[in-house]
Amino acid sequence: MRGPRTDRGRLVLVLALVTAVTVFTATVPLLREWFDLRVYHGTVHSWLHDGGNIYAYRVPGTGYGFTYPPFAALLMAPMALFPLSVAIALTLLLNLAALLLVVRVLTGRAWRRHGWYGCALAVCALALYEPLRDTVSFGQVNVVLLALVLADLWLLANGRGRWAGVGIGLAAAIKLTPAVFIGLLLIARRWRAAAVATLVAGAATGLAALVVPGASRFYWTDALWDTTRVGRLDYVSNQSLQGLLARLGETGRPAWALAVVLVLGVWGWRAHRAVVTGDWRAAFALTGLTACLISPITWVHHLVWLLPAFAVLIRAGQGKTAAALYALLCTSVVWLWFDDASGVDGFLGSNSYTWVTLGLLLWLPVGQAAGQPAGQAAGPSRRTPSLRSTTVTAPAPRQAAKAMATASGQPGPVSGTAATATGAGSGPDCGRERSASSEPTGFTRPAASKPQSSSDRASS
């Protein structure tokens, strides 16, 4: 099916899609009423204006409060200067800026080829993505964290590795899950970047300990290990391995630990293969998938970490697969089993997003190194490649002229300019050598007293 070929037809289609998306987002999904942002705003207001403890605050009428490391509270402290309405507006702008950075890093300059029409269609598609629309509606920080991590990818890919690791370090200090990306830097033998990320995370955590020593002590010795502060493990919004096991009635640590070890083994093998072929987009995408699977609690809105995987699929020429999986994550299908996740249908349906994440970890195309056509994997490399571009010198001009003339079968002069073949393309994966928040997301039913309509929910 082909789209309209005239600008008028495209404009009509875009307006129709914008209208449909607006109606859908305003009526079908339950709006989250900025619940997580209310947690953040109330926490820092209570802390700075009333002298309250960061982890003692609870949103009025609920049992839910702040669950991030203390450094996150320091960064959110400026919220205490503004009323909630201003904090909402600033959060929307911050999320929009972060999303633009994410799209820019994942697409490189490819978006320019599609003009305003392609950008408009992309905006409509992003607006339908359940993890993203829940992130916005909750006032969550997921897109900001993703942007920080991908900023490091961009720095490494563009030969600016001096500051690489800062984004990952900050993201890990705000929320522990992105610390998995330090493991990726170690797999890639990017020792400097891994050290920078570790030092930044440690320094940020140390700063928080100096500013709020009591809250820091409580978090690292008590709150971190108490998953009940975040929400029920078996709640349908928890699309991690732990959530899947909990819905089966298996809440013991051994089974979950074994599942985590297996997933980390697959990740290490596949991420290493991606790294040695210079496929950095795939390496970062695989790490985001792994973070979602091994985290004890991965609410639906945390699955913005799957966006890099969809970019990899499209780049590998698997657009139809990407579209199908992406569409599934727009449907809110898991909420059909909100009340009862038993039986075969409950096992399959209530864990739909977990199956997508696990499937992508196992079968995401890797080896799409810079400069290769989509769908053509790079061969193995014997050593870990540098992220910087590596130039391969071409034959001397006269030799090149003779070779070109022979190959073309046409005598005659050839430009004396020596051609050079570079081993790096544009975008985040260039430069290979040649040889756990808030509550679960809500569900599509009448609004209850709490946005997520669960007796057990919290900000994570």
Coordinates of N, CA, C and O in Angstrom, one line a residue, residues 236-344:
V236 N 0.6 -6.6 36.9 CA 0.7 -6.9 35.4 C 1.6 -5.9 34.7 O 2.2 -6.2 33.7
S237 N 1.8 -4.7 35.3 CA 2.7 -3.7 34.7 C 4.2 -4.1 34.8 O 5.0 -3.6 34.1
N238 N 4.5 -5.0 35.7 CA 5.9 -5.4 35.9 C 6.3 -6.4 34.8 O 6.0 -7.6 34.9
Q239 N 6.9 -6.0 33.7 CA 7.2 -6.8 32.6 C 8.7 -7.2 32.6 O 9.3 -7.3 31.5
S240 N 9.2 -7.5 33.8 CA 10.6 -8.1 33.9 C 10.5 -9.6 34.1 O 9.4 -10.2 34.2
L241 N 11.6 -10.2 34.1 CA 11.7 -11.7 34.4 C 11.1 -12.0 35.8 O 10.4 -13.0 36.0
Q242 N 11.4 -11.1 36.7 CA 10.8 -11.3 38.1 C 9.3 -11.2 38.1 O 8.6 -11.9 38.8
G243 N 8.8 -10.3 37.3 CA 7.3 -10.1 37.2 C 6.7 -11.4 36.6 O 5.7 -11.8 37.0
L244 N 7.3 -11.9 35.5 CA 6.8 -13.1 34.9 C 6.8 -14.3 35.9 O 5.8 -15.0 36.0
L245 N 7.9 -14.5 36.6 CA 7.9 -15.6 37.6 C 6.9 -15.3 38.7 O 6.3 -16.3 39.2
A246 N 6.8 -14.1 39.2 CA 5.8 -13.8 40.3 C 4.4 -14.1 39.8 O 3.6 -14.6 40.7
R247 N 4.0 -13.9 38.6 CA 2.7 -14.2 38.1 C 2.5 -15.7 38.0 O 1.3 -16.1 37.9
L248 N 3.6 -16.4 38.0 CA 3.5 -17.9 38.0 C 3.4 -18.4 39.4 O 3.3 -19.6 39.6
G249 N 3.6 -17.5 40.4 CA 3.6 -17.9 41.8 C 4.9 -18.2 42.3 O 5.1 -18.7 43.5
E250 N 6.0 -18.0 41.5 CA 7.4 -18.3 41.9 C 8.0 -17.0 42.4 O 8.4 -16.1 41.6
T251 N 8.1 -16.8 43.7 CA 8.6 -15.5 44.2 C 10.0 -15.7 44.9 O 10.5 -14.8 45.4
G252 N 10.5 -16.9 44.8 CA 11.8 -17.2 45.4 C 13.0 -16.6 44.6 O 12.9 -16.4 43.4
R253 N 14.0 -16.2 45.3 CA 15.2 -15.6 44.7 C 16.0 -16.6 43.8 O 16.5 -16.1 42.8
P254 N 16.1 -17.9 44.1 CA 16.9 -18.7 43.3 C 16.5 -18.8 41.8 O 17.3 -18.7 40.9
A255 N 15.2 -19.0 41.6 CA 14.7 -19.0 40.2 C 15.0 -17.8 39.4 O 15.4 -17.8 38.3
W256 N 14.7 -16.6 40.1 CA 15.0 -15.3 39.4 C 16.5 -15.2 39.2 O 16.9 -14.7 38.1
A257 N 17.3 -15.5 40.2 CA 18.8 -15.4 40.0 C 19.3 -16.2 38.9 O 20.1 -15.8 38.1
L258 N 18.8 -17.4 38.7 CA 19.2 -18.3 37.6 C 18.8 -17.7 36.3 O 19.6 -17.7 35.3
A259 N 17.6 -17.1 36.2 CA 17.1 -16.5 35.0 C 18.0 -15.3 34.6 O 18.3 -15.1 33.5
V260 N 18.4 -14.5 35.6 CA 19.2 -13.3 35.4 C 20.6 -13.8 34.9 O 21.1 -13.1 34.0
V261 N 21.1 -14.8 35.5 CA 22.5 -15.3 35.0 C 22.4 -15.7 33.5 O 23.3 -15.4 32.8
L262 N 21.3 -16.4 33.2 CA 21.2 -16.9 31.8 C 21.1 -15.7 30.8 O 21.7 -15.7 29.8
V263 N 20.3 -14.7 31.2 CA 20.1 -13.5 30.4 C 21.4 -12.8 30.2 O 21.8 -12.3 29.1
L264 N 22.1 -12.6 31.3 CA 23.4 -11.9 31.3 C 24.4 -12.7 30.4 O 25.2 -12.0 29.7
G265 N 24.4 -14.0 30.4 CA 25.2 -14.8 29.6 C 24.9 -14.5 28.1 O 25.9 -14.3 27.3
V266 N 23.7 -14.5 27.7 CA 23.3 -14.3 26.3 C 23.7 -12.8 26.0 O 24.2 -12.6 24.9
W267 N 23.4 -11.9 26.8 CA 23.8 -10.5 26.6 C 25.3 -10.3 26.3 O 25.7 -9.7 25.4
G268 N 26.1 -10.9 27.2 CA 27.5 -10.8 27.1 C 28.0 -11.3 25.8 O 28.8 -10.7 25.1
W269 N 27.5 -12.5 25.3 CA 27.9 -13.1 24.1 C 27.5 -12.3 22.9 O 28.3 -12.0 22.0
R270 N 26.2 -11.8 22.9 CA 25.7 -11.1 21.7 C 26.3 -9.6 21.7 O 26.6 -9.1 20.6
A271 N 26.4 -9.0 22.9 CA 27.0 -7.7 22.9 C 28.4 -7.7 22.4 O 28.9 -6.8 21.7
H272 N 29.2 -8.7 22.8 CA 30.6 -8.8 22.4 C 30.7 -8.9 20.9 O 31.5 -8.3 20.2
R273 N 29.8 -9.8 20.3 CA 29.8 -9.9 18.9 C 29.4 -8.6 18.2 O 30.0 -8.3 17.1
A274 N 28.5 -7.9 18.7 CA 28.1 -6.6 18.2 C 29.3 -5.6 18.2 O 29.6 -4.9 17.3
V275 N 30.0 -5.6 19.4 CA 31.1 -4.7 19.6 C 32.3 -5.0 18.6 O 32.8 -4.1 18.0
V276 N 32.6 -6.2 18.4 CA 33.8 -6.6 17.6 C 33.5 -6.3 16.1 O 34.5 -6.2 15.3
T277 N 32.3 -6.2 15.7 CA 31.9 -5.8 14.4 C 31.6 -4.4 14.2 O 31.3 -3.9 13.1
G278 N 31.8 -3.6 15.3 CA 31.6 -2.2 15.2 C 30.1 -1.8 15.2 O 29.8 -0.6 14.9
D279 N 29.2 -2.7 15.6 CA 27.8 -2.4 15.5 C 27.4 -1.8 16.9 O 26.8 -2.6 17.7
W280 N 27.6 -0.6 17.2 CA 27.4 0.0 18.5 C 26.0 0.2 18.8 O 25.5 0.2 19.9
R281 N 25.2 0.5 17.8 CA 23.7 0.7 18.0 C 23.2 -0.6 18.6 O 22.4 -0.6 19.5
A282 N 23.5 -1.7 18.0 CA 23.0 -3.0 18.4 C 23.5 -3.3 19.8 O 22.8 -3.8 20.7
A283 N 24.8 -3.0 20.1 CA 25.3 -3.3 21.4 C 24.6 -2.5 22.5 O 24.2 -3.0 23.6
F284 N 24.3 -1.2 22.2 CA 23.6 -0.4 23.2 C 22.1 -0.9 23.3 O 21.5 -0.9 24.4
A285 N 21.5 -1.3 22.2 CA 20.1 -1.8 22.2 C 20.0 -3.1 23.0 O 19.1 -3.2 23.8
L286 N 21.0 -4.0 22.8 CA 21.0 -5.2 23.6 C 21.1 -5.0 25.1 O 20.5 -5.7 25.9
T287 N 21.9 -4.0 25.4 CA 22.1 -3.7 26.8 C 20.8 -3.1 27.5 O 20.5 -3.4 28.6
G288 N 20.1 -2.3 26.7 CA 18.8 -1.7 27.2 C 17.8 -2.8 27.4 O 17.1 -2.8 28.4
L289 N 17.8 -3.8 26.5 CA 16.9 -4.9 26.6 C 17.2 -5.7 27.9 O 16.3 -6.1 28.6
T290 N 18.5 -6.0 28.1 CA 18.9 -6.7 29.2 C 18.6 -6.0 30.5 O 18.1 -6.7 31.5
A291 N 18.7 -4.7 30.6 CA 18.4 -4.0 31.8 C 16.9 -4.1 32.2 O 16.6 -4.3 33.3
C292 N 16.1 -4.1 31.1 CA 14.7 -4.3 31.4 C 14.3 -5.7 31.9 O 13.5 -5.9 32.8
L293 N 15.0 -6.7 31.4 CA 14.7 -8.1 31.8 C 15.2 -8.4 33.2 O 14.6 -9.1 34.0
I294 N 16.4 -7.9 33.6 CA 17.0 -8.4 34.9 C 16.6 -7.5 36.0 O 16.8 -7.9 37.2
S295 N 16.1 -6.3 35.8 CA 15.6 -5.5 36.9 C 14.5 -6.2 37.6 O 13.6 -6.8 37.0
P296 N 14.4 -6.2 38.9 CA 13.3 -6.8 39.7 C 12.0 -6.3 39.2 O 11.0 -7.0 39.1
I297 N 11.9 -5.0 39.0 CA 10.6 -4.4 38.6 C 10.9 -3.5 37.3 O 11.7 -2.6 37.4
T298 N 10.2 -3.8 36.3 CA 10.3 -3.0 35.0 C 8.8 -2.7 34.7 O 8.1 -3.5 34.0
W299 N 8.4 -1.5 35.1 CA 7.0 -1.1 34.7 C 7.0 -0.9 33.2 O 8.0 -0.7 32.6
V300 N 5.8 -0.9 32.7 CA 5.6 -0.7 31.3 C 6.3 0.6 30.8 O 6.9 0.6 29.7
H301 N 6.2 1.6 31.5 CA 6.8 2.9 31.0 C 8.3 2.8 31.0 O 9.0 3.7 30.4
H302 N 8.9 1.8 31.7 CA 10.4 1.7 31.6 C 10.8 1.2 30.2 O 12.0 1.2 29.9
L303 N 9.9 0.6 29.4 CA 10.2 0.0 28.2 C 10.5 1.0 27.0 O 10.7 0.6 25.9
V304 N 10.7 2.2 27.4 CA 11.3 3.2 26.4 C 12.7 2.7 26.0 O 13.2 3.1 24.9
W305 N 13.3 1.9 26.8 CA 14.6 1.3 26.5 C 14.6 0.4 25.3 O 15.7 0.0 24.8
L306 N 13.4 0.0 24.8 CA 13.3 -0.8 23.6 C 13.4 0.0 22.4 O 13.6 -0.6 21.3
L307 N 13.3 1.3 22.4 CA 13.4 2.1 21.2 C 14.6 1.9 20.4 O 14.6 1.8 19.2
P308 N 15.8 1.8 21.0 CA 17.0 1.5 20.2 C 16.9 0.2 19.4 O 17.5 0.1 18.3
A309 N 16.3 -0.8 20.0 CA 16.2 -2.1 19.3 C 15.3 -1.9 18.0 O 15.6 -2.6 17.0
F310 N 14.3 -1.1 18.1 CA 13.4 -0.9 16.9 C 14.2 -0.2 15.8 O 14.1 -0.5 14.6
A311 N 15.1 0.7 16.2 CA 15.9 1.4 15.2 C 16.9 0.4 14.6 O 17.1 0.5 13.4
V312 N 17.4 -0.5 15.3 CA 18.3 -1.5 14.8 C 17.6 -2.4 13.8 O 18.1 -2.7 12.7
L313 N 16.3 -2.8 14.1 CA 15.6 -3.6 13.2 C 15.3 -2.9 11.9 O 15.5 -3.5 10.8
I314 N 14.9 -1.7 11.9 CA 14.7 -0.9 10.7 C 15.9 -0.8 9.9 O 15.9 -1.0 8.7
R315 N 17.0 -0.5 10.5 CA 18.3 -0.4 9.8 C 18.7 -1.7 9.2 O 19.4 -1.7 8.2
A316 N 18.4 -2.8 9.8 CA 18.7 -4.1 9.2 C 17.8 -4.6 8.1 O 17.9 -5.7 7.7
G317 N 16.8 -3.7 7.7 CA 15.9 -4.1 6.7 C 14.7 -4.9 7.2 O 14.1 -5.6 6.4
Q318 N 14.5 -5.0 8.5 CA 13.4 -5.7 9.0 C 12.3 -4.8 9.5 O 11.8 -4.9 10.7
G319 N 11.9 -3.9 8.7 CA 10.9 -2.9 9.0 C 9.5 -3.5 9.4 O 8.8 -3.0 10.3
K320 N 9.1 -4.6 8.7 CA 7.8 -5.2 9.0 C 7.8 -5.8 10.4 O 6.8 -5.7 11.1
T321 N 8.9 -6.5 10.7 CA 9.0 -7.0 12.1 C 9.0 -5.9 13.1 O 8.3 -6.1 14.2
A322 N 9.7 -4.9 12.9 CA 9.8 -3.7 13.8 C 8.4 -3.2 14.0 O 7.9 -2.8 15.1
A323 N 7.6 -3.0 12.8 CA 6.3 -2.4 12.9 C 5.3 -3.3 13.7 O 4.5 -2.8 14.5
A324 N 5.4 -4.6 13.5 CA 4.5 -5.5 14.2 C 4.8 -5.5 15.7 O 3.8 -5.4 16.5
L325 N 6.0 -5.6 16.1 CA 6.3 -5.6 17.6 C 6.0 -4.2 18.2 O 5.5 -4.1 19.3
Y326 N 6.3 -3.1 17.4 CA 6.0 -1.8 17.9 C 4.5 -1.6 18.1 O 4.1 -1.0 19.1
A327 N 3.8 -2.1 17.1 CA 2.3 -2.0 17.2 C 1.8 -2.7 18.5 O 0.9 -2.2 19.1
L328 N 2.4 -3.9 18.8 CA 1.9 -4.6 20.0 C 2.1 -3.8 21.2 O 1.3 -3.8 22.1
L329 N 3.3 -3.1 21.3 CA 3.6 -2.2 22.4 C 2.8 -0.9 22.5 O 2.9 -0.1 23.4
C330 N 1.9 -0.7 21.5 CA 1.0 0.4 21.5 C -0.4 0.1 22.0 O -1.2 0.9 22.1
T331 N -0.6 -1.2 22.2 CA -2.0 -1.7 22.3 C -2.5 -1.7 23.8 O -3.7 -1.9 24.0
S332 N -1.6 -1.7 24.8 CA -1.9 -1.9 26.2 C -2.5 -3.2 26.4 O -3.3 -3.4 27.3
V333 N -2.1 -4.2 25.6 CA -2.8 -5.5 25.6 C -2.6 -6.2 27.0 O -3.5 -7.0 27.4
V334 N -1.5 -6.0 27.7 CA -1.3 -6.7 28.9 C -2.3 -6.4 30.0 O -2.6 -7.2 30.9
W335 N -3.0 -5.3 29.8 CA -4.0 -4.9 30.8 C -5.3 -5.7 30.7 O -6.2 -5.7 31.6
L336 N -5.4 -6.5 29.6 CA -6.6 -7.4 29.5 C -6.5 -8.5 30.7 O -7.5 -9.1 31.0
W337 N -5.3 -8.7 31.2 CA -5.2 -9.7 32.3 C -4.9 -9.0 33.6 O -4.2 -9.6 34.5
F338 N -5.4 -7.8 33.8 CA -5.2 -7.1 35.0 C -5.8 -7.8 36.2 O -5.1 -7.9 37.3
D339 N -6.9 -8.4 36.1 CA -7.6 -9.0 37.2 C -7.2 -10.5 37.4 O -7.1 -11.0 38.5
D340 N -6.8 -11.2 36.3 CA -6.5 -12.6 36.4 C -5.5 -13.0 35.3 O -5.9 -13.0 34.1
A341 N -4.3 -13.3 35.7 CA -3.3 -13.7 34.8 C -3.0 -15.2 34.8 O -2.0 -15.7 34.4
S342 N -4.0 -16.0 35.2 CA -3.8 -17.4 35.3 C -4.1 -18.1 34.0 O -4.7 -17.5 33.1
G343 N -3.8 -19.4 33.9 CA -4.1 -20.1 32.6 C -3.0 -19.8 31.6 O -2.2 -19.0 31.7
V344 N -3.1 -20.6 30.5 CA -2.2 -20.4 29.4 C -2.3 -19.0 28.7 O -1.3 -18.4 28.4

